[in-house]
XYZ file of C-alpha atoms in Angstrom:
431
model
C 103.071 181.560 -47.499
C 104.283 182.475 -45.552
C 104.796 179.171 -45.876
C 106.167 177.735 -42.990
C 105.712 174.481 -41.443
C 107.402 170.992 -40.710
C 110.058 169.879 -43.029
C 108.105 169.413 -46.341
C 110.486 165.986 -47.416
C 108.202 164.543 -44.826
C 105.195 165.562 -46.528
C 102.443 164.509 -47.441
C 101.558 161.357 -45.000
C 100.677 158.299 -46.819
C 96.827 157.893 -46.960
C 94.544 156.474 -44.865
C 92.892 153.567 -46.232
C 88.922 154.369 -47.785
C 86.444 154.615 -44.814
C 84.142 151.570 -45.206
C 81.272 153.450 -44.777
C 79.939 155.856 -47.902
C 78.786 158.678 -45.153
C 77.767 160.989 -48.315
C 75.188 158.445 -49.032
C 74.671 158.159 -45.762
C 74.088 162.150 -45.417
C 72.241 162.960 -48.582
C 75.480 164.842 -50.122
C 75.759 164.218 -53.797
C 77.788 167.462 -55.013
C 80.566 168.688 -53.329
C 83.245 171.760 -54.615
C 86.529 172.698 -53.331
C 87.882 176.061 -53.713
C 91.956 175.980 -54.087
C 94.363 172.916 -54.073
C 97.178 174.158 -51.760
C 97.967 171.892 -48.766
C 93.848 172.805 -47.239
C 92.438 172.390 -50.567
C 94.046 168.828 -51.355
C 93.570 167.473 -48.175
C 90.050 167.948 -47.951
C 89.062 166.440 -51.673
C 91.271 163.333 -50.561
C 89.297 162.985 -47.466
C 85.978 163.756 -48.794
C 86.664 160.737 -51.312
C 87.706 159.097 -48.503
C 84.788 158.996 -46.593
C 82.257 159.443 -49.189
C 83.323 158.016 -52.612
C 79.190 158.124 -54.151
C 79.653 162.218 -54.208
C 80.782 164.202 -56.991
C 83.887 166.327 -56.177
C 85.180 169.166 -58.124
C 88.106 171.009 -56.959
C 88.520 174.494 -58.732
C 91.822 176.336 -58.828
C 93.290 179.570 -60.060
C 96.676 177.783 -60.063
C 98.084 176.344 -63.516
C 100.035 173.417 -61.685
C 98.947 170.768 -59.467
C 99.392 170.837 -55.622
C 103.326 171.305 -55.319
C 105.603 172.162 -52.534
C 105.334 176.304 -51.891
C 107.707 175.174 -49.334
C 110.227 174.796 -51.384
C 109.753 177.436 -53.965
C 113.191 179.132 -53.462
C 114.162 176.749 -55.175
C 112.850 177.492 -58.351
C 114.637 180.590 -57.828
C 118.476 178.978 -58.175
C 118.116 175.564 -59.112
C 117.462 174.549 -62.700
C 114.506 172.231 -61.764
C 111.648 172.854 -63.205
C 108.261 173.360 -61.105
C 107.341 169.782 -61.846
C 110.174 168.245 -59.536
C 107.649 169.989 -56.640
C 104.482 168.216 -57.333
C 103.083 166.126 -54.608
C 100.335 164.988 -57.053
C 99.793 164.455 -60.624
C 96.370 165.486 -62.371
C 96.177 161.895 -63.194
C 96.510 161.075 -59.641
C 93.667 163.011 -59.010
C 91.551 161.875 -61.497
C 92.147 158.206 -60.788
C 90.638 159.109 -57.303
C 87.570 160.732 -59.269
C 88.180 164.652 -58.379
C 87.455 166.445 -61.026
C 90.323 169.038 -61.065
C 89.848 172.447 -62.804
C 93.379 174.028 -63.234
C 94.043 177.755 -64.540
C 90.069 178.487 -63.637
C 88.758 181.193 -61.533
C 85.584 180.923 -58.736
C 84.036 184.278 -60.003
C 81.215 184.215 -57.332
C 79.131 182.093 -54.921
C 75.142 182.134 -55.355
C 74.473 181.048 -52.084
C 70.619 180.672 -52.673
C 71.119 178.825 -55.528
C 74.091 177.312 -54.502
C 75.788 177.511 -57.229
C 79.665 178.255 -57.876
C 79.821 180.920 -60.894
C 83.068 180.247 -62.687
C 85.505 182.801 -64.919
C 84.424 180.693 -67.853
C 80.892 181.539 -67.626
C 80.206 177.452 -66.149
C 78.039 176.661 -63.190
C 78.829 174.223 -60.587
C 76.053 173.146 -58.436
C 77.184 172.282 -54.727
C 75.036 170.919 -51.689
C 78.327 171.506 -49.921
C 81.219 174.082 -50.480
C 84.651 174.123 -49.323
C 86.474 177.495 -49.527
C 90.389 176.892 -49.062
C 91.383 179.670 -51.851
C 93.997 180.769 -49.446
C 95.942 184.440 -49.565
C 97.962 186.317 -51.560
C 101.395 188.100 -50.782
C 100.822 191.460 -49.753
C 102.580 194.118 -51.739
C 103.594 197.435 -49.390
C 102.531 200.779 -50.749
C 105.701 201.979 -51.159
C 106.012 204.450 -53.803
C 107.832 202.782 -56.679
C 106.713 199.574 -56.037
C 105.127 198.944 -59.823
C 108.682 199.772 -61.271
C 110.163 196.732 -63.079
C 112.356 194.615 -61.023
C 109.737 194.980 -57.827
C 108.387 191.447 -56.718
C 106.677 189.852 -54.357
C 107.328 186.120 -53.539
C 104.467 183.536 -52.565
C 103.955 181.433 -55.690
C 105.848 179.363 -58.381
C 104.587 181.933 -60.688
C 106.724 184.820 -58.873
C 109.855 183.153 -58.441
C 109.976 181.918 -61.883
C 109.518 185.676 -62.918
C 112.303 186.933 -60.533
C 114.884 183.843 -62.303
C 113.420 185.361 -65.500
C 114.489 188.811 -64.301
C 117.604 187.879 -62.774
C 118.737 186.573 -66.124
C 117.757 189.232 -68.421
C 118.249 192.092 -66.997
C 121.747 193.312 -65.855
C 121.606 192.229 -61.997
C 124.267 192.726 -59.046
C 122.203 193.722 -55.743
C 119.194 192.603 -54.223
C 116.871 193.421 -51.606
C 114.422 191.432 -49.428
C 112.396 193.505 -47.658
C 111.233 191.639 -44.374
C 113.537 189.464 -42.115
C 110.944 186.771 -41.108
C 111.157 183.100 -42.006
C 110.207 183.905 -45.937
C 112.390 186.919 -45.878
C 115.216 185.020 -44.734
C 114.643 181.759 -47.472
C 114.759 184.456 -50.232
C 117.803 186.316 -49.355
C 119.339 182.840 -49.138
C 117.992 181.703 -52.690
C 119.384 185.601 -53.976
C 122.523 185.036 -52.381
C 122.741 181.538 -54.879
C 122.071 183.138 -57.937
C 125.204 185.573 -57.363
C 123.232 188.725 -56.173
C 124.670 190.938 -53.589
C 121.884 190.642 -51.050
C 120.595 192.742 -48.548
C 117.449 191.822 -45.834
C 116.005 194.864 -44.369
C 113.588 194.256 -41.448
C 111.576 196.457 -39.276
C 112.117 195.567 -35.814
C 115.181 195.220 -34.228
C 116.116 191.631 -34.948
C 115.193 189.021 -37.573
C 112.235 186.568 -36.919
C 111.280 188.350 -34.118
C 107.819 186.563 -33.634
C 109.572 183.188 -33.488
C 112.636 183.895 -31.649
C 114.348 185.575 -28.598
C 117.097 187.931 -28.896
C 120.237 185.360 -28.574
C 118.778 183.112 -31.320
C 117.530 186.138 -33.630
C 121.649 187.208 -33.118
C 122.968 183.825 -33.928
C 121.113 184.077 -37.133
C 121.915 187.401 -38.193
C 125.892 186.151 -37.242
C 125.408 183.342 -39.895
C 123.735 185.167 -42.913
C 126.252 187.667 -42.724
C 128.958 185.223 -42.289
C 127.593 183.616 -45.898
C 127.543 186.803 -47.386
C 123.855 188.490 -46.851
C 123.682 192.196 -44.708
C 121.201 192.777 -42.396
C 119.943 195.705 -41.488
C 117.015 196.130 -38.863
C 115.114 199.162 -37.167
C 114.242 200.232 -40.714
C 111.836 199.948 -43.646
C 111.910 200.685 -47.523
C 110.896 204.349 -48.092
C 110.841 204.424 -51.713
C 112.021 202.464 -54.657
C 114.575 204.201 -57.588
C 115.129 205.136 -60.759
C 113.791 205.997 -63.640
C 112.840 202.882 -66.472
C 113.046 200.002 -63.551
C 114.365 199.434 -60.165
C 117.971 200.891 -59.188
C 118.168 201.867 -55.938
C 116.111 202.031 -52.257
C 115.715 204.451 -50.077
C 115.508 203.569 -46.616
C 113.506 205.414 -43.901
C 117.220 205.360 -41.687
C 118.102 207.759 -44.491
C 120.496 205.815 -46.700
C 120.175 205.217 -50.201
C 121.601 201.545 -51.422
C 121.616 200.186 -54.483
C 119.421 197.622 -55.894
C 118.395 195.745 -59.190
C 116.180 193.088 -57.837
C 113.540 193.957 -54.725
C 111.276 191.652 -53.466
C 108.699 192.746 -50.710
C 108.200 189.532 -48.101
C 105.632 191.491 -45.968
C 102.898 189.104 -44.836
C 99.935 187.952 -46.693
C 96.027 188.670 -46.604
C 93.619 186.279 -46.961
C 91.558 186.218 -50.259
C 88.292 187.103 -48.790
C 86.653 189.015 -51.749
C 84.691 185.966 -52.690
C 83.260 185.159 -49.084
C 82.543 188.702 -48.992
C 80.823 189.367 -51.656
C 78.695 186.029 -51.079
C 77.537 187.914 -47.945
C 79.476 185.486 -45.273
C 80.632 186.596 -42.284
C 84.480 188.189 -42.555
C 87.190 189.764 -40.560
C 90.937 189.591 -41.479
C 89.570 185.770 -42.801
C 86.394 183.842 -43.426
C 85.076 183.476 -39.870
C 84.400 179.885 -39.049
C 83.084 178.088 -35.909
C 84.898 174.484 -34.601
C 84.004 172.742 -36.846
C 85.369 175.035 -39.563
C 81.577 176.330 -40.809
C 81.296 179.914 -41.890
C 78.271 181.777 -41.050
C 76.440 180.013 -43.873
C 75.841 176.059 -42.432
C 76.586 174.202 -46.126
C 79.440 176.244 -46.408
C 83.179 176.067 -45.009
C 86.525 177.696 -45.259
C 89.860 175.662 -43.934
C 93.584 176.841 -44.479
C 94.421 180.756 -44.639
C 91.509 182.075 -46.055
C 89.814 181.003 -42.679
C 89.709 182.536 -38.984
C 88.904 180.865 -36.229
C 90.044 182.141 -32.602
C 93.138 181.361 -30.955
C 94.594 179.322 -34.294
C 97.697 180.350 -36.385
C 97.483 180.773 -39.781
C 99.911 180.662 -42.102
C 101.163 176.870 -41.375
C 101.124 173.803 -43.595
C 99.497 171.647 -40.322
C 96.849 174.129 -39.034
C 95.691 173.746 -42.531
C 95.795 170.278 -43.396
C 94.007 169.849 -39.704
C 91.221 172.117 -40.469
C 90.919 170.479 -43.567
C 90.397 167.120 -41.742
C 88.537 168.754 -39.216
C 85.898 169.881 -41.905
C 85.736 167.077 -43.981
C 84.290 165.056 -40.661
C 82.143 167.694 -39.868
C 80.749 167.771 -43.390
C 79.505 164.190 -42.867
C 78.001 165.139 -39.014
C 81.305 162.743 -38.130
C 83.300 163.824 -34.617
C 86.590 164.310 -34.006
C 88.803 165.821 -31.772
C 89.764 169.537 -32.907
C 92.971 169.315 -31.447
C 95.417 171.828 -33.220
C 98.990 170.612 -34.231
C 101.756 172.387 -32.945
C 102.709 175.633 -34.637
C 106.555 174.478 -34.791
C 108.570 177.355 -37.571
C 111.358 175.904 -39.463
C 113.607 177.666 -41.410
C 114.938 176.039 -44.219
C 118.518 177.078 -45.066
C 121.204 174.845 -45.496
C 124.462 175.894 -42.759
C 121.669 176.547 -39.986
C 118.929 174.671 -37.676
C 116.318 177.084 -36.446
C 113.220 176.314 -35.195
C 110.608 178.147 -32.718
C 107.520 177.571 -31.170
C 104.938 178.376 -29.185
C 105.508 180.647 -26.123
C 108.876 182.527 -25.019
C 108.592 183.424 -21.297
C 108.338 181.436 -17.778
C 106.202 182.181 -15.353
C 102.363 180.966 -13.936
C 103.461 176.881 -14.151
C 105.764 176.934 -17.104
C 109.106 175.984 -16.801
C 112.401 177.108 -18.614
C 115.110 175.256 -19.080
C 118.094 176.738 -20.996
C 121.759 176.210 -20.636
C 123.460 179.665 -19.850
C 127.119 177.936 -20.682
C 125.839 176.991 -24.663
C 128.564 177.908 -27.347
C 127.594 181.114 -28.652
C 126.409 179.747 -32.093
C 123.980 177.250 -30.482
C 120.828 178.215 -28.181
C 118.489 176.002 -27.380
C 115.348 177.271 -24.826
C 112.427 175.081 -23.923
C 109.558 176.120 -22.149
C 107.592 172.934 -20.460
C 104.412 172.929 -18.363
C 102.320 169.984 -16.917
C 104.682 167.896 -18.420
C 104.156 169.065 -22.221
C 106.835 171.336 -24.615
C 105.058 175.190 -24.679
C 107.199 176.868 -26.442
C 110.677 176.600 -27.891
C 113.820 178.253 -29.251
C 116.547 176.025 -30.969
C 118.881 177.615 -32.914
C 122.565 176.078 -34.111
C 124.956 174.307 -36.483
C 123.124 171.293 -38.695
C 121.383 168.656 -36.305
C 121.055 171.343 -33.810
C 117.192 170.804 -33.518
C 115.740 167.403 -35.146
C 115.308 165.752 -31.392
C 113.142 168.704 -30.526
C 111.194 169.059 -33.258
C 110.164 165.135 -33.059
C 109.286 165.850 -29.491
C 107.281 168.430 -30.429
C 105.389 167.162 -33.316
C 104.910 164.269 -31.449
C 103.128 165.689 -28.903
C 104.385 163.438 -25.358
C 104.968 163.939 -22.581
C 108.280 164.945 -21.182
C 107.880 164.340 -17.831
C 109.692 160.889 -18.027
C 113.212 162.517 -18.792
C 112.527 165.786 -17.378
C 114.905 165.494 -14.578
C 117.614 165.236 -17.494
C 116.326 167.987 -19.373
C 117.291 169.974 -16.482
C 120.564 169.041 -16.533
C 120.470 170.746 -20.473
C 120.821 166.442 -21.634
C 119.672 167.080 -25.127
C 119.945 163.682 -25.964
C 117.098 162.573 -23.544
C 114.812 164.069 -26.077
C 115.448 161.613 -28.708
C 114.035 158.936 -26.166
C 110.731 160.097 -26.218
């Protein structure tokens, strides 16, 4: 949110055409209220028009702007777009499709025996089925200092257009990102083009550790300090300096570095307070079943506010699928709750890198991986019963598109596996 998925230029799909059955007639369902319009949000008032244009829909959202990009949010940070260039959808859009969009508007509470959504404004919405897909928020570390000014975190439009706001009022020459995952990464890039001297600092011992092995992790640290950004891993921020804003960091390696701009890309939690407090079942997320139903049967959560077993969070398709998933189920409609595949891109311009799935052979899967690569390219698949596993691609520009279409696509590989073990790259773009 982080927000990591398939390249977002290829998003969203066009829509299906309207299901020529009304199956909220059908089912008795006249009121219906979504909960957030990120990528879960959106795609489940679309569908729920979709298949059942007689029901009211009213999609309520603390966010000021439309569903936009979050993908692409770095960009707000050095380009001189504004946040409208992201917009997937207008309001109008919406409207036209009869969803009642409430922008700038907070759910306050769920009265489940009423059912009834209690907004900020004091209004009522009355629901015979709820959607919760209010998502999660950036986590902020407790690291002492980290209310000075000039401490950020990064997840929505709203905080990078306060860190460009920062950057140009304030007298700014260093930067920190503290977290060397995808997000981590994007931001040191997006510092690096507004003219800060940037510095990542992550954890572990290597950057996107939970996506990639050790070469590709090395490749990329090779190419952001090539551009200009340090790295430095096997630490954390102690403490943030100085006395009226941010000046320097401490590190828990002991050094001190300077730095006028921080931002804290730790993770995210998802916003449960409003399950919770409706008395739903919750863990780290809302707890939902297959067919993405909390504990409470006219009530569901989809995107990263929800948890269901063995699923990633976090990704613009597990989302949009849940989404899908629910707004079937909503209408007692089946289908197949098959999860996409949980493919990481980063987006940086200089670089492909891409990882998914699982990272070691053994017990029927396969590796294939070319020991004689150039040492700025590494590309590692891991294939069983025919199907991609798990994957490491990491290079110059073009390094990984074949891949990721063979991923995404979800064949078989078994036809040119004989020449994937020859490392013929090329044979994946004949899938």
């Amino acid at each position: 949110m982080i927000d990591l998925d398939t390249d977002p230029a290829t998003l969203p799909e066009p829509e299906p055409a309207a299901d020529a059955v009304d199956h909220a007639a059908k089912a008795g369902i006249e009121r219906i209220v979504v909960i957030g319009n990120g990528a879960a949000g959106s795609t489940v008032a679309n569908e729920l028009r979709r298949l059942g244009p007689s029901a009211s829909i009213d999609l309520v959202a603390q966010e000021t702007h439309p569903f936009y990009n979050r993908m692409a949010i770095g960009r707000l940070l050095y380009e001189t777009q504004g946040i409208e260039d992201l917009y997937f959808v207008t309001q109008d859009a919406m409207s036209k499709k009869n969803i009642n969009v409430r922008l700038n508007t907070l759910a306050r509470a769920v009265d489940r025996d009423r059912k009834m959504v209690v907004l900020g404004t004091g209004e009522t919405l009355a629901y015979d089925r709820l959607f919760l897909a209010n998502g999660a928020r950036a986590f902020a570390p407790p690291i002492p200092g980290m209310d000075k000014p000039g401490a950020f975190v990064l997840r929505e439009a709203s905080d990078a257009q306060a860190i460009r706001a920062w950057r140009q009022s304030e007298s700014c020459d260093t930067a920190m990102v503290l977290g060397g995952g995808v997000l981590g990464v994007e931001a040191a890039d997006a510092l690096r083009k507004l003219r800060l001297r940037t510095t990542v600092v992550q954890r572990s011992g290597r950057l996107m550790d939970r996506e990639l092995d050790e070469k590709g992790s090395r490749i990329l640290q090779t190419f952001l300090t090539r551009i200009g950004i340090e790295v430095v891993t096997g630490a954390s921020a102690e403490e943030l300096l100085g006395e009226d804003r941010v000046r320097e960091v401490r590190l828990t390696d002991g050094t001190t570095q300077p730095c006028d701009l921080f931002i804290a890309c730790a993770g995210v939690r998802p916003n449960t307070d409003l399950a919770r407090e409706a008395g739903l079942e919750v863990d780290r997320g809302v707890l939902v079943d297959e067919s993405m139903r909390t504990s409470d049967p006219d009530i569901f959560a989809v995107g990263d506010v929800a948890e269901r077993p063995g699923q990633i969070g976090g990704l613009w398709t597990v989302g949009t699928s849940q989404a899908e998933i629910a707004s079937a189920a909503v209408f007692e409609i089946e289908r197949e709750a098959t999860p996409p595949p949980p493919l990481v891109s980063l987006k940086m311009e200089g670089i492909d890198v891409k990882g998914f799935g699982t990272k070691e052979a053994g017990d029927g899967i396969e590796e294939i991986c070319d020991p004689n690569e150039p040492e700025n390219i590494h590309r590692r698949l891991f294939i069983e019963n025919g199907k991609i596993v798990g994957a490491v691609f990491v290079g110059p520009p073009g390094t990984v598109k074949d891949v990721a279409l063979a991923i995404q696509s979800g064949k078989s590989v078994a036809p040119i596996l004989e020449r994937l073990r020859t490392y013929d790259w090329s044979a994946l773009a004949k899938l």
